[in-house]
XYZ file of C-alpha atoms in Angstrom:
197
model
C 0.000 0.000 0.000
C 1.359 3.423 -0.891
C 2.120 5.460 2.219
C -0.119 8.302 1.027
C -3.172 6.125 0.197
C -4.714 6.331 3.695
C -4.146 9.774 5.132
C -6.584 9.859 8.046
C -7.124 13.579 7.493
C -10.881 13.221 6.914
C -12.970 12.137 9.898
C -15.997 9.864 9.643
C -18.711 11.933 11.366
C -21.236 9.143 12.030
C -21.413 5.427 12.665
C -20.099 3.435 9.680
C -22.604 1.846 7.308
C -22.909 -1.935 7.517
C -21.093 -2.284 4.190
C -18.193 0.027 5.104
C -14.982 -1.978 5.187
C -11.960 -2.140 7.472
C -8.553 -3.614 6.750
C -7.221 -6.146 9.231
C -4.167 -8.336 9.406
C -5.226 -11.978 9.690
C -2.028 -13.758 10.781
C -0.036 -11.488 8.506
C -2.425 -11.589 5.546
C -4.206 -8.273 4.882
C -7.976 -8.781 4.583
C -11.059 -6.574 4.485
C -14.123 -6.970 6.718
C -17.565 -5.317 6.675
C -18.542 -3.218 9.673
C -21.704 -5.353 10.038
C -19.491 -8.274 11.114
C -17.661 -6.438 13.887
C -20.210 -4.014 15.293
C -22.341 -5.061 18.179
C -22.907 -4.797 21.848
C -25.317 -2.508 23.547
C -29.089 -2.539 23.755
C -30.754 -1.882 20.403
C -34.409 -1.975 21.479
C -36.234 -1.032 24.702
C -39.898 -0.111 25.117
C -42.723 -0.024 27.667
C -46.455 -0.574 27.233
C -49.055 0.117 29.895
C -52.646 -0.758 30.665
C -54.732 2.411 30.261
C -57.892 1.118 31.980
C -58.135 -1.308 34.879
C -60.403 -4.340 35.155
C -61.948 -6.471 37.885
C -61.481 -10.229 37.995
C -59.663 -12.373 35.453
C -58.267 -11.682 31.986
C -56.794 -14.517 29.907
C -55.134 -12.775 28.188
C -55.353 -9.036 28.860
C -56.645 -8.316 25.359
C -57.384 -4.581 25.283
C -56.475 -1.108 26.551
C -52.730 -1.362 25.884
C -50.720 1.691 24.815
C -47.090 2.587 24.337
C -46.032 4.739 27.283
C -46.206 8.446 26.400
C -45.642 10.260 29.703
C -43.479 13.399 29.433
C -39.832 12.378 29.541
C -40.406 8.805 28.388
C -37.755 7.426 26.070
C -37.386 4.208 24.136
C -34.872 2.707 21.739
C -35.290 1.058 18.350
C -38.342 -0.290 16.567
C -41.732 -0.666 18.254
C -43.369 -3.812 19.509
C -46.785 -4.306 17.909
C -49.906 -5.603 19.617
C -53.235 -7.054 18.498
C -55.881 -8.301 20.951
C -53.211 -8.574 23.639
C -50.748 -10.579 21.547
C -47.391 -8.815 21.195
C -45.116 -9.235 18.177
C -41.389 -8.474 18.287
C -39.762 -6.108 15.770
C -36.753 -8.374 15.193
C -35.232 -11.624 16.343
C -33.068 -11.629 19.461
C -32.945 -12.377 23.169
C -35.530 -10.213 24.953
C -35.931 -9.436 28.637
C -39.668 -9.157 29.373
C -40.951 -7.760 32.670
C -44.606 -7.587 33.755
C -45.670 -5.553 36.777
C -49.239 -5.074 38.049
C -50.867 -2.924 40.729
C -53.876 -4.443 42.467
C -56.627 -2.928 44.645
C -58.938 -5.108 46.761
C -61.894 -4.533 49.098
C -61.609 -7.790 51.056
C -59.091 -10.449 52.047
C -57.698 -12.087 48.908
C -56.071 -15.486 49.226
C -54.244 -15.211 45.905
C -53.885 -13.211 42.754
C -51.318 -13.718 40.028
C -49.943 -12.416 36.763
C -48.463 -14.511 33.967
C -46.151 -14.041 31.012
C -47.240 -16.536 28.355
C -45.165 -17.306 25.262
C -45.607 -19.240 22.049
C -43.029 -20.525 19.580
C -45.600 -21.701 16.997
C -47.973 -18.691 16.950
C -50.686 -20.954 18.355
C -50.201 -22.757 21.656
C -49.205 -20.600 24.640
C -47.593 -21.789 27.845
C -46.654 -20.090 31.113
C -43.154 -18.664 30.947
C -43.264 -16.773 34.266
C -45.771 -16.330 37.106
C -45.974 -13.855 39.947
C -48.241 -14.517 42.962
C -49.324 -12.554 46.001
C -52.162 -12.166 48.515
C -53.700 -9.356 50.565
C -54.977 -8.966 54.126
C -57.676 -6.310 53.871
C -57.099 -3.350 56.243
C -59.223 -0.473 54.873
C -61.869 0.385 52.283
C -59.306 -0.427 49.604
C -55.981 -2.160 50.137
C -53.239 -2.115 47.515
C -50.470 -4.474 46.473
C -48.248 -5.057 43.463
C -46.583 -8.035 41.862
C -43.892 -8.497 39.246
C -42.478 -11.308 37.146
C -39.935 -11.534 34.309
C -38.671 -13.842 31.576
C -35.878 -13.900 28.970
C -37.307 -15.017 25.613
C -35.187 -16.259 22.699
C -37.114 -14.940 19.692
C -35.719 -16.884 16.734
C -38.663 -16.111 14.409
C -40.869 -13.017 14.774
C -43.792 -14.678 12.965
C -44.032 -17.577 15.428
C -42.502 -16.337 18.712
C -44.957 -14.062 20.490
C -45.999 -13.101 24.010
C -49.160 -12.219 25.909
C -50.026 -11.370 29.517
C -52.718 -12.709 31.858
C -54.047 -11.847 35.324
C -56.150 -14.030 37.640
C -57.509 -14.102 41.185
C -59.633 -16.299 43.431
C -61.683 -13.205 44.428
C -63.023 -12.160 41.041
C -65.693 -9.736 42.265
C -63.374 -7.439 44.206
C -59.833 -7.688 42.840
C -59.060 -4.762 40.546
C -55.987 -4.822 38.335
C -55.163 -1.140 37.945
C -54.651 0.921 34.788
C -53.929 4.571 33.973
C -53.226 6.697 30.904
C -50.927 9.269 32.540
C -48.492 7.016 34.416
C -47.374 3.397 34.708
C -49.328 1.231 37.129
C -49.806 -2.092 35.305
C -47.206 -2.266 32.550
C -44.752 -4.387 30.603
C -41.155 -3.704 29.576
C -39.337 -5.185 26.581
C -35.536 -4.955 26.287
C -33.605 -6.619 23.481
C -30.371 -7.836 25.092
C -28.628 -9.193 22.034
C -28.739 -11.540 19.082
C -30.381 -14.949 19.229
C -28.064 -17.950 19.319
């Protein structure tokens, strides 16, 4: 290579394109490699959805009243999740951390209530991936509690690997799973951690 071929006097002002190439020495042999093969690391997608309206009793799954969080100051990364009738579709393949948190209000003693993350790998049959359980000893006109559960999902195909969320209780007439449009009370978080294996 001529000593004036690569001057380094012009700076690249943004991240390289996937097809930009670098020269590397591979055991003494000079080779080129695309940026797409060496970039990586870091979270490329993160988003929250919340329940805008609460409900009393059971929901298998929670099929309506979902919205992307839009409170002032909210920030997300990457492409959006999509949702239809409570079934969430991922924007790309990868390993995703999924967290589900619910606020609950009750007007009596409640022996148990639970939330569930349910996944499918065939776009048909769902199974429990993570459960969160709790109970409440009633102490006033309304008593509050919250529960949380999480799962790491290897999404190898976005057309078949999907997720939904359920909530159940043994006191269906007086257990309210909370929702709000201005702030997070019952909500889910999706964070893409990295590429699928």
